PDB file of C-alpha atoms in Angstrom:
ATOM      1  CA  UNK A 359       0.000   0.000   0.000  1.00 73.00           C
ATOM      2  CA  UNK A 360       2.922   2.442   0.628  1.00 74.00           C
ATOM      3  CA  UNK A 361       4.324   1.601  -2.989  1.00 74.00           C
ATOM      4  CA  UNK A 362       0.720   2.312  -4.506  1.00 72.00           C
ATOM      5  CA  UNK A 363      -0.264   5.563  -2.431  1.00 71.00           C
ATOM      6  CA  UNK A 364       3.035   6.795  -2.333  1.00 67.00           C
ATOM      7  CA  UNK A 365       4.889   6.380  -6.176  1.00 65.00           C
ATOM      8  CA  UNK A 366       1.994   4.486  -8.182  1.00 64.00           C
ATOM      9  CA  UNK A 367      -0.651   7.115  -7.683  1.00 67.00           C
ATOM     10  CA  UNK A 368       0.845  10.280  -6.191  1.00 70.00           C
ATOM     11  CA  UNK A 369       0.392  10.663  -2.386  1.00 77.00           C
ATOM     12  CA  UNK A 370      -3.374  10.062  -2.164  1.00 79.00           C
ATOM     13  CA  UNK A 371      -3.796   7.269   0.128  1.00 77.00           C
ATOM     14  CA  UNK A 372      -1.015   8.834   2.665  1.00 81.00           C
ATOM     15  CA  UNK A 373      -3.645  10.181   5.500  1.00 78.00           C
ATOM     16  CA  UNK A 374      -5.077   6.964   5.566  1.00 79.00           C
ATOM     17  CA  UNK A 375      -1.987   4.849   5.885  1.00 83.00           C
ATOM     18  CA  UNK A 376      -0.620   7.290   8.564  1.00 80.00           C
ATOM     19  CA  UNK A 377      -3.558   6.674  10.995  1.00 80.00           C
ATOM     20  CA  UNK A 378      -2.985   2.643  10.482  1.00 81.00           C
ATOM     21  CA  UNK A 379       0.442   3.000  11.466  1.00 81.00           C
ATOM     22  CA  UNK A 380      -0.555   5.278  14.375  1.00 78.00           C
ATOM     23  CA  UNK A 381      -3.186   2.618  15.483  1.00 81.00           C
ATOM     24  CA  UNK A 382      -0.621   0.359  14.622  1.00 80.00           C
ATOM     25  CA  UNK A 383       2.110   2.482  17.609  1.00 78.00           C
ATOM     26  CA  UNK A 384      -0.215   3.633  19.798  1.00 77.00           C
ATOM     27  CA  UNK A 385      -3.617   1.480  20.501  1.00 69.00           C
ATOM     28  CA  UNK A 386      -2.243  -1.959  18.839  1.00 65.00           C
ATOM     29  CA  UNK A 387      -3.117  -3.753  22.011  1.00 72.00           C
ATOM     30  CA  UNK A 388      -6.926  -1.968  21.821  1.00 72.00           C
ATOM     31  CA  UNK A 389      -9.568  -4.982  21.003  1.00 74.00           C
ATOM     32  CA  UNK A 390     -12.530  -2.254  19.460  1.00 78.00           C
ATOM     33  CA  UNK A 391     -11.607  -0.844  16.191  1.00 78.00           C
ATOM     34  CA  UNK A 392     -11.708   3.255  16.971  1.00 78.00           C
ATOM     35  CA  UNK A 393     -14.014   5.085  14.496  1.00 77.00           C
ATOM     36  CA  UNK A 394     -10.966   6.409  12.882  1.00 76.00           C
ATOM     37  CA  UNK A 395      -8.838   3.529  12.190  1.00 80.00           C
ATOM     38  CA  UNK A 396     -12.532   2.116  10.703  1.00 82.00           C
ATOM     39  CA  UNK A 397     -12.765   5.134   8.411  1.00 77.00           C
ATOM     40  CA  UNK A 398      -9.433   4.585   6.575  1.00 79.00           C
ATOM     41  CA  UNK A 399      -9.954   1.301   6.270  1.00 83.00           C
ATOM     42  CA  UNK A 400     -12.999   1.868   4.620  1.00 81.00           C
ATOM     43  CA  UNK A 401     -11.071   4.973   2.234  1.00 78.00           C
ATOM     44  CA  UNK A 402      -8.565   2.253   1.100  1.00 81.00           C
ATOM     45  CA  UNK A 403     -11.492  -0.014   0.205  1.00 82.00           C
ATOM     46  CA  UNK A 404     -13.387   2.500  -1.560  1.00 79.00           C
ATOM     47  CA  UNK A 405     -10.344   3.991  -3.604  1.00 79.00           C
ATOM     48  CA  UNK A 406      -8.186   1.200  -4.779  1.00 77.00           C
ATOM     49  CA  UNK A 407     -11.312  -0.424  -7.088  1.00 78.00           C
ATOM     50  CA  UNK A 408     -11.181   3.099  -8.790  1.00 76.00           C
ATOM     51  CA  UNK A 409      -7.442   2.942  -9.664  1.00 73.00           C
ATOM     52  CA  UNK A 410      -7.270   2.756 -13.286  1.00 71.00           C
ATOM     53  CA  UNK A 411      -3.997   0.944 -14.417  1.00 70.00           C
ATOM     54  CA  UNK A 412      -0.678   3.113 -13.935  1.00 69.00           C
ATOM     55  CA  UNK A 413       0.453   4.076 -17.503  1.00 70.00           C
ATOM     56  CA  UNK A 414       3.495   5.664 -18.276  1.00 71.00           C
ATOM     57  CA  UNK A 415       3.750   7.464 -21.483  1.00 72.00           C
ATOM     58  CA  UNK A 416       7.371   8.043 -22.487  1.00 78.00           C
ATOM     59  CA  UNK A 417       5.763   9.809 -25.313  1.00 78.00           C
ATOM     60  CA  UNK A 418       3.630  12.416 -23.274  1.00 72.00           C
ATOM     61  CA  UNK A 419       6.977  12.295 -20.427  1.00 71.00           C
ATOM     62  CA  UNK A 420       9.631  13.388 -23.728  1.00 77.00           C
ATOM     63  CA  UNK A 421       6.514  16.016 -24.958  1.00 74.00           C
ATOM     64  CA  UNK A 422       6.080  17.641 -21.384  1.00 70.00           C
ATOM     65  CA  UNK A 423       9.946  17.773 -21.050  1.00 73.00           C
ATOM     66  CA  UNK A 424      10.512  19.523 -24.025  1.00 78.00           C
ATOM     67  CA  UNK A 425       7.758  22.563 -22.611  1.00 80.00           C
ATOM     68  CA  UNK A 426       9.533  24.739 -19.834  1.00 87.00           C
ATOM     69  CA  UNK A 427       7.232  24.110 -16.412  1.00 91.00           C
ATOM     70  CA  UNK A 428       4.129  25.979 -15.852  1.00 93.00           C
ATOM     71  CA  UNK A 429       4.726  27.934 -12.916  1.00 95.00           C
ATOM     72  CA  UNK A 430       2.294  28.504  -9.685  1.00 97.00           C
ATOM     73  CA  UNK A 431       2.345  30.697  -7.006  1.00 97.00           C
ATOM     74  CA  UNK A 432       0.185  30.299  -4.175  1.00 97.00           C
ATOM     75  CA  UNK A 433      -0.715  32.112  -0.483  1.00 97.00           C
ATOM     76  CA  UNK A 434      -3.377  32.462   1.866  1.00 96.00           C
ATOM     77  CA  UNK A 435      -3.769  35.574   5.077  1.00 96.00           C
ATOM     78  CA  UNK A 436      -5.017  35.144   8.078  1.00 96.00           C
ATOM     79  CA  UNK A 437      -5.978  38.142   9.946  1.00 94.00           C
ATOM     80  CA  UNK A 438      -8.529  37.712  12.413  1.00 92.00           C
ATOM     81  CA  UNK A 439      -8.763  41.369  13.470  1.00 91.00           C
ATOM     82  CA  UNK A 440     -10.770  42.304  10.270  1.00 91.00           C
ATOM     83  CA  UNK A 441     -14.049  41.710   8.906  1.00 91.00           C
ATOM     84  CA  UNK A 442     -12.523  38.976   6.081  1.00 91.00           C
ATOM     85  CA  UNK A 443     -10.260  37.749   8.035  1.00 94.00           C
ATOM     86  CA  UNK A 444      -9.243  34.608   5.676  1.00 95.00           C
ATOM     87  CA  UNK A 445      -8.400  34.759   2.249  1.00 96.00           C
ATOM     88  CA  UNK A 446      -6.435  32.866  -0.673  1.00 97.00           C
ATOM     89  CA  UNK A 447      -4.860  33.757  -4.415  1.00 96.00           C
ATOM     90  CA  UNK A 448      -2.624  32.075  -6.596  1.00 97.00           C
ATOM     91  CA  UNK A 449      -0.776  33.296  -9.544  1.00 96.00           C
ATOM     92  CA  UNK A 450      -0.529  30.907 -12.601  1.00 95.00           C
ATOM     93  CA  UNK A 451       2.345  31.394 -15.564  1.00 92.00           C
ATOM     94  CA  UNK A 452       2.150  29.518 -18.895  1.00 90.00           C
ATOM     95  CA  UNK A 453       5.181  29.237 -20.724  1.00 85.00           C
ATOM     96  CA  UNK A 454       5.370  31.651 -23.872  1.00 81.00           C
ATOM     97  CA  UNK A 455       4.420  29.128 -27.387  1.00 71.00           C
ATOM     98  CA  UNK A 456       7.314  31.548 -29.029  1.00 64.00           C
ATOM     99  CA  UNK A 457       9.818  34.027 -28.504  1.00 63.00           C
ATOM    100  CA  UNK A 458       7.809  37.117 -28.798  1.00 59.00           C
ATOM    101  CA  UNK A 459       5.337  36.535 -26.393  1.00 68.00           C
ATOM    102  CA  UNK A 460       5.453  36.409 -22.709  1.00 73.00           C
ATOM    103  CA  UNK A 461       3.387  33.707 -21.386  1.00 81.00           C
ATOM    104  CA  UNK A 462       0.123  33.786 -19.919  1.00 88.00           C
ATOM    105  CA  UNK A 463      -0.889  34.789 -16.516  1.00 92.00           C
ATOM    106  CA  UNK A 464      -4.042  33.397 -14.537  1.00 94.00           C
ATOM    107  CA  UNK A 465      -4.911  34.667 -10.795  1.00 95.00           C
ATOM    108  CA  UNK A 466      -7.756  33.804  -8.547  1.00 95.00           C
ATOM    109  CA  UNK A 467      -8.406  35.278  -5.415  1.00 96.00           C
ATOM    110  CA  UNK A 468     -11.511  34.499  -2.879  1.00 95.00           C
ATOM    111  CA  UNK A 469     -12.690  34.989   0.825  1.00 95.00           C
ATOM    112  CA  UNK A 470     -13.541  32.568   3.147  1.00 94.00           C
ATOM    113  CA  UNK A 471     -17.348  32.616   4.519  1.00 91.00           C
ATOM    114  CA  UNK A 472     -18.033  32.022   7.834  1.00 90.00           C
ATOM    115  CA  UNK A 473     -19.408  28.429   6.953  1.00 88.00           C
ATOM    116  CA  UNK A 474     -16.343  27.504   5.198  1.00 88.00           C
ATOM    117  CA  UNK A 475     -14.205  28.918   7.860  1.00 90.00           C
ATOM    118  CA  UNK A 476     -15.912  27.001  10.495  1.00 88.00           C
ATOM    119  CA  UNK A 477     -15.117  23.783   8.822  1.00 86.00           C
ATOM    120  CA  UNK A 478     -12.076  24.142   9.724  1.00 90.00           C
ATOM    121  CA  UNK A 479     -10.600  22.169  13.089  1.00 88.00           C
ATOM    122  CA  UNK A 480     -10.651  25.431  16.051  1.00 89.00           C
ATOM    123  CA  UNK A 481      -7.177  26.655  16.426  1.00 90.00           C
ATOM    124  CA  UNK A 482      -5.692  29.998  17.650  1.00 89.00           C
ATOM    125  CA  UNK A 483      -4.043  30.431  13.955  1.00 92.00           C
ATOM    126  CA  UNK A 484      -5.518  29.212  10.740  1.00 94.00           C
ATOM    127  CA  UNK A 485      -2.960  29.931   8.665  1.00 96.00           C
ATOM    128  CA  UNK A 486      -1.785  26.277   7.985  1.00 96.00           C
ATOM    129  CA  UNK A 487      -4.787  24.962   6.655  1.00 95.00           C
ATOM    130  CA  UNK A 488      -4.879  28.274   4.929  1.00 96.00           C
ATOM    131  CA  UNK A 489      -2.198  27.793   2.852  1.00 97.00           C
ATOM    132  CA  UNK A 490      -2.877  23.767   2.193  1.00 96.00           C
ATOM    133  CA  UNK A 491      -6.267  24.842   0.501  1.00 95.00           C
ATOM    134  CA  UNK A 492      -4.481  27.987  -1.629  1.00 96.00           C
ATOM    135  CA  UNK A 493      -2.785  24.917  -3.025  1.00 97.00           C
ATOM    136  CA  UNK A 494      -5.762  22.475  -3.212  1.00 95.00           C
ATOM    137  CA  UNK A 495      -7.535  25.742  -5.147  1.00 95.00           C
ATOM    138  CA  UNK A 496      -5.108  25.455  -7.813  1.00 96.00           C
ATOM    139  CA  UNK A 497      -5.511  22.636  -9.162  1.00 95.00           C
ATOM    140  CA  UNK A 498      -9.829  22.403  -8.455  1.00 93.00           C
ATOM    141  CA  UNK A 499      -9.373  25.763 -10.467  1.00 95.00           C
ATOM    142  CA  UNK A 500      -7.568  24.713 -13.117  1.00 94.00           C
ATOM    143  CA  UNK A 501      -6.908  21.082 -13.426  1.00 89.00           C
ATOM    144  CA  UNK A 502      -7.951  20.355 -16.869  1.00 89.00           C
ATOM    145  CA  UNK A 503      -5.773  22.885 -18.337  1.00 91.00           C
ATOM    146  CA  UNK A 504      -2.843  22.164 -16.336  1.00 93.00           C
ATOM    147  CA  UNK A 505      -3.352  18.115 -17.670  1.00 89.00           C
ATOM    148  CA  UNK A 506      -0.136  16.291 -18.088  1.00 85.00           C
ATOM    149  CA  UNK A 507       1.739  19.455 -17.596  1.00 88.00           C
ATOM    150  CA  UNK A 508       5.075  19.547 -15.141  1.00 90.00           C
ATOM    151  CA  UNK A 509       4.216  22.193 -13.004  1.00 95.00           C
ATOM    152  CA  UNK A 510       6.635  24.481 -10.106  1.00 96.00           C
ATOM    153  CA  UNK A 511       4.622  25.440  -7.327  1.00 98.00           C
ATOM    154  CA  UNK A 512       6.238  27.973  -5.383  1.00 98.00           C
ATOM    155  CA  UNK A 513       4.634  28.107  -1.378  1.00 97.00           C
ATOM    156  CA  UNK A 514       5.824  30.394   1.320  1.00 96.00           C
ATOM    157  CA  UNK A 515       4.932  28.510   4.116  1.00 96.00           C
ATOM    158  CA  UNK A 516       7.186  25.850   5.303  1.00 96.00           C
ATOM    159  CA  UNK A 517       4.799  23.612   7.132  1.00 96.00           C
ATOM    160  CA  UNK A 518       2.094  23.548   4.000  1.00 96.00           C
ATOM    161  CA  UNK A 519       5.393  22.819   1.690  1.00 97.00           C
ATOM    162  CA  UNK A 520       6.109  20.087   3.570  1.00 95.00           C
ATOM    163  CA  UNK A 521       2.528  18.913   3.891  1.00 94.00           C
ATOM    164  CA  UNK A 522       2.096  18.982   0.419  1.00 94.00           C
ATOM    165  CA  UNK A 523       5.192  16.827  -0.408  1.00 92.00           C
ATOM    166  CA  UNK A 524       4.233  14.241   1.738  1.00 88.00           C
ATOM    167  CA  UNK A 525       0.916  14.232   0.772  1.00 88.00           C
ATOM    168  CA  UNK A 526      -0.324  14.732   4.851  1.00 85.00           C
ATOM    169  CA  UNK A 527      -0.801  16.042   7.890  1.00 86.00           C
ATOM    170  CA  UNK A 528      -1.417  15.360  11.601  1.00 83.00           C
ATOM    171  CA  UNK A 529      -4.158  17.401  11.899  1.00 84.00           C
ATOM    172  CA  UNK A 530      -7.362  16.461  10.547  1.00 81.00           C
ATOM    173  CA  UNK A 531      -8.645  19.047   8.459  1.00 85.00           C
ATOM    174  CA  UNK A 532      -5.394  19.458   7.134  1.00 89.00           C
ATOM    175  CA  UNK A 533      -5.033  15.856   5.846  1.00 85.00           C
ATOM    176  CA  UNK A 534      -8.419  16.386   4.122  1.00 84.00           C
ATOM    177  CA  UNK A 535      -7.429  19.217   1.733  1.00 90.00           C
ATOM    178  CA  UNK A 536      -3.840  18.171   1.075  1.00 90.00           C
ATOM    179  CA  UNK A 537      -5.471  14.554   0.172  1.00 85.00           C
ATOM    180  CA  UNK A 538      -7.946  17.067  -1.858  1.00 86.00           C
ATOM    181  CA  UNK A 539      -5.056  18.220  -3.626  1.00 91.00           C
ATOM    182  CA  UNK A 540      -3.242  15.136  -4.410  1.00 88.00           C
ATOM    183  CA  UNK A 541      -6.574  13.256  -5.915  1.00 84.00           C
ATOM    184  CA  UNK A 542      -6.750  16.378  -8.308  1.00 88.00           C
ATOM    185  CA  UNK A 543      -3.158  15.919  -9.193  1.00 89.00           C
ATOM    186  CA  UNK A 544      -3.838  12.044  -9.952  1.00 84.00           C
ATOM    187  CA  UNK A 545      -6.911  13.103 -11.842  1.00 84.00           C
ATOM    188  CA  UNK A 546      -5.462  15.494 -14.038  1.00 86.00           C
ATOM    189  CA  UNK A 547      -2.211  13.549 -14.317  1.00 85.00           C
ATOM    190  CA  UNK A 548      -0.006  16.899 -12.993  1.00 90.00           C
ATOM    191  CA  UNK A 549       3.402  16.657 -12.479  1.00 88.00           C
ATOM    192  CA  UNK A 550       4.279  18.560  -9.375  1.00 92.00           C
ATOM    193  CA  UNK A 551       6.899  19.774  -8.047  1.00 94.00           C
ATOM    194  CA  UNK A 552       6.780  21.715  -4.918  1.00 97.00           C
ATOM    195  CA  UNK A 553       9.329  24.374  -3.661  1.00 97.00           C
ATOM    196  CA  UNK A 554       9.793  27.141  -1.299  1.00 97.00           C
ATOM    197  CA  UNK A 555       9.519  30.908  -1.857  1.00 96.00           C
ATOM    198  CA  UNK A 556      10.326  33.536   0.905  1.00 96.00           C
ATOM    199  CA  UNK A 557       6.958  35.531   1.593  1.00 93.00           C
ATOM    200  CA  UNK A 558       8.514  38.931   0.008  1.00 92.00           C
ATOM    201  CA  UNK A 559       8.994  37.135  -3.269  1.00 93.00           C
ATOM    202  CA  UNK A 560       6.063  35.587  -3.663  1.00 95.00           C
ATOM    203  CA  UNK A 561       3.300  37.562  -6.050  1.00 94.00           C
ATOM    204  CA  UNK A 562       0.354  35.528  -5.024  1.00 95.00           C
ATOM    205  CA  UNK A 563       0.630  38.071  -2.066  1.00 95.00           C
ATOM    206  CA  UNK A 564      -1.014  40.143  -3.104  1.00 94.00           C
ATOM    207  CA  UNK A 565      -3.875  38.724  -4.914  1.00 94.00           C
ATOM    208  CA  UNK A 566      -3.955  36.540  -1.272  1.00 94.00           C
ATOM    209  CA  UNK A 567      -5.480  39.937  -0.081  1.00 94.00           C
ATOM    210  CA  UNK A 568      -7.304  41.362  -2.866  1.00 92.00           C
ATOM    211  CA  UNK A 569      -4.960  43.644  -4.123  1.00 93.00           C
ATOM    212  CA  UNK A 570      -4.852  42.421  -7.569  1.00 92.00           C
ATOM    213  CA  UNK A 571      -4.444  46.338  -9.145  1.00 91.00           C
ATOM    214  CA  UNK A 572      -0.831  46.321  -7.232  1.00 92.00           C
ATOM    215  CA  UNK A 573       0.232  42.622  -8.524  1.00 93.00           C
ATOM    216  CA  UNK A 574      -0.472  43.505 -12.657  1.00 91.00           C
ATOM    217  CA  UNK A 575       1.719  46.361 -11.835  1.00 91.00           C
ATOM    218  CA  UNK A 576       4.240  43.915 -10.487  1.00 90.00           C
ATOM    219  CA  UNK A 577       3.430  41.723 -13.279  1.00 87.00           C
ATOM    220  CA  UNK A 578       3.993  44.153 -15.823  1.00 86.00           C
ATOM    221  CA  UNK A 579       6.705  45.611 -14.529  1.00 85.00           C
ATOM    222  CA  UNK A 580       8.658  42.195 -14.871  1.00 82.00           C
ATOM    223  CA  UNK A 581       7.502  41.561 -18.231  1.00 80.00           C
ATOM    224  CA  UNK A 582       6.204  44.076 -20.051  1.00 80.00           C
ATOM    225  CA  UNK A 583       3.307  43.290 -22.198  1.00 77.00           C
ATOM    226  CA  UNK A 584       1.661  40.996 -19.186  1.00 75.00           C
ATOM    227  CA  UNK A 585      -1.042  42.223 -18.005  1.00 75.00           C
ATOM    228  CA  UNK A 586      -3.067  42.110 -21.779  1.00 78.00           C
ATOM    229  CA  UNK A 587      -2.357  37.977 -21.185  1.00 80.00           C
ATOM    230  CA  UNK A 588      -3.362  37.994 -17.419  1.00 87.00           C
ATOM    231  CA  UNK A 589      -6.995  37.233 -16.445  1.00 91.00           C
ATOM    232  CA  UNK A 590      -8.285  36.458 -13.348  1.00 92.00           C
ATOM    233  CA  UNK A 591     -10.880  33.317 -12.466  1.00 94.00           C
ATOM    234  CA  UNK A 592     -12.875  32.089 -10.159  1.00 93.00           C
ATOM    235  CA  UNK A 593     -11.399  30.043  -7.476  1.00 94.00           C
ATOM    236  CA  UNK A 594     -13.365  26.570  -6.630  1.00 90.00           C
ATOM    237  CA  UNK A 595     -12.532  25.203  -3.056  1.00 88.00           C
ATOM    238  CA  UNK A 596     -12.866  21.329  -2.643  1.00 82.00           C
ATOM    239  CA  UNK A 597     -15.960  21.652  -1.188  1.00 61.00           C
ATOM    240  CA  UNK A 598     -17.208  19.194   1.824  1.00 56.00           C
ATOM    241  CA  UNK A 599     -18.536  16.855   0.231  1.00 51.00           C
ATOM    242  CA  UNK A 600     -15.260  16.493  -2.230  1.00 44.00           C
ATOM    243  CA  UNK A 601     -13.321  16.939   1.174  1.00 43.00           C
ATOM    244  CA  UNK A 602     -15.484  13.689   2.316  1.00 48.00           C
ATOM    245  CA  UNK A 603     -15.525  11.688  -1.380  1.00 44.00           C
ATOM    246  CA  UNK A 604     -12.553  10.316  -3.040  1.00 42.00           C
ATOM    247  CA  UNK A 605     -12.242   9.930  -6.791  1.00 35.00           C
ATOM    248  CA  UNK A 606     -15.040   8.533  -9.068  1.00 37.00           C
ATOM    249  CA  UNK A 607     -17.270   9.147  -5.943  1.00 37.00           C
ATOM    250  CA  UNK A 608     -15.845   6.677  -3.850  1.00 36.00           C
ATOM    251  CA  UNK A 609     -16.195   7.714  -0.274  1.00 33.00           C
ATOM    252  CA  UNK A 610     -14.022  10.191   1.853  1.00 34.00           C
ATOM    253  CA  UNK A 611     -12.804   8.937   5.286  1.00 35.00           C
ATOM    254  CA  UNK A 612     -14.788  11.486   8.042  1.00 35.00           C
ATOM    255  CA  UNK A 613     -12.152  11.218  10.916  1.00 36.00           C
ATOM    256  CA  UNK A 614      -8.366   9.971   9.538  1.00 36.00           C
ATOM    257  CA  UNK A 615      -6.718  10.723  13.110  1.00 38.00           C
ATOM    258  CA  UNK A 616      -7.904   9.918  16.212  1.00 38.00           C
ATOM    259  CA  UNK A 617      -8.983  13.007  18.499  1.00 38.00           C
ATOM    260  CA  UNK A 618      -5.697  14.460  20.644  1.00 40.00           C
ATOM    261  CA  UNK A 619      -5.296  17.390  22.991  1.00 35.00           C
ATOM    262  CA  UNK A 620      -2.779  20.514  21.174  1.00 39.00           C
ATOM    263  CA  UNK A 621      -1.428  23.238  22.307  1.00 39.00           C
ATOM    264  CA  UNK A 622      -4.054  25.711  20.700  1.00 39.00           C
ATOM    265  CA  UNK A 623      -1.924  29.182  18.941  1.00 42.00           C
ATOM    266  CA  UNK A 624       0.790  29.922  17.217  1.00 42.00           C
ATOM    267  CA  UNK A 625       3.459  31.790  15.681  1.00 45.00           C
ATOM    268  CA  UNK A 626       3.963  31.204  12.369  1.00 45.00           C
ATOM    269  CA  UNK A 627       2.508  33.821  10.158  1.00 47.00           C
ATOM    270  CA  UNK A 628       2.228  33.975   6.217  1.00 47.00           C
TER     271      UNK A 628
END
């Protein structure tokens, strides 16, 4: 199962496979299956009937080599103190087709309701799960045109970088939406590769807080000519029932972790 969730099929079984070999560490000696260990079993049933046969294309590999990376930017604020006080963007760059043109640019930025906010596990600072779903809202957004492309995501935050490399998280909610972003990955057949940017260099910035006038002047600045290929889109969030189904509608575990006592706050800001 680690070969299949792991290399075979990108990272989407890891939340799962991490609360078996939690069970397996901590409660092994238990005799009544816990509600969580139950629920990723059940995931792993549900899923691995849906995986199609792993192809690799040498053909489409040699084609997408041959295309510099697309390259993504994404960010997310948290600041409780105002009235929208959680917000995402993302910045997208398509490689030029020739040498007089500049690329393309596609941005998204979106606030956070209350309801969506609130599904969210209650912590002094959101800004972890924050950034997992900037990158989850990527590739809802704009998976089928980013199919079988090699993509460079750029993410300021260490802790989401590392969360999204691994493919998941300790924390509930933030297992969910990385998982989220690794079944769109699989779906679309994206070729990640995820790196870190320091918070001053990274333009998603400023469409995380709605300040998308100042980032086409950054934009254009850089490369002149820009902002007539830049348009903005809609971000979609995986919404909770996507959060809570699995691909070809095969069911979502509900709990992946079993319930723990944390030090609620903490430091790390976008």
């Amino acid at each position: 199962l680690q070969f299949v969730f792991s290399v075979a099929f990108y990272r989407i079984g890891r939340p799962a496979l991490y609360a078996i070999s939690r069970f397996q560490r901590t409660h092994r000696r238990q005799r009544v299956v816990p509600q969580y260990l139950r629920s990723a079993l059940e995931f792993l049933l549900a899923v691995l009937p849906h995986l199609p046969p792993r192809l690799v294309s040498m053909r489409r590999r040699v084609q997408a080599a041959m295309r510099p990376p697309t390259i993504i930017w994404s960010d997310a604020m948290w600041t409780p103190s105002i009235p929208a006080p959680a917000q995402v963007g993302f910045v997208v760059w398509e490689p030029p087709d020739g040498p007089s043109s500049v690329g393309t640019f596609t941005y998204g930025h979106r606030v956070l309701t209350s309801s969506e906010l609130a599904a969210l596990e209650e912590r002094g600072n959101q800004i972890l799960p924050l950034e997992l779903l900037a990158v989850a809202c990527v590739y809802e957004t704009l998976g089928y045109e980013l199919r079988d492309r090699e993509v460079i995501h750029f993410i300021d935050n260490a802790a989401a970088l590392s969360n999204s490399i691994r493919g998941s998280a300790k924390r509930e909610d933030c297992a969910r939406i990385v998982c989220s972003t690794h079944l769109a990955l699989a779906r679309a057949r994206i070729i990640p590769w995820f790196a870190y940017v320091a918070s001053k260099a990274n333009v998603s910035d400023l469409p995380s807080r709605g300040l998308m006038a100042e980032m086409i002047e950054v934009l254009e600045s850089a490369f002149p000519g820009s902002s007539t290929n830049a348009c903005e889109v809609a971000i979609k969030f995986p919404n909770r029932e996507a959060w809570d189904a699995a691909a070809n509608e095969a069911p979502f575990p509900t709990s992946l972790h079993p319930q723990k006592r944390t030090r609620r706050g903490s430091k790390r800001k976008s």
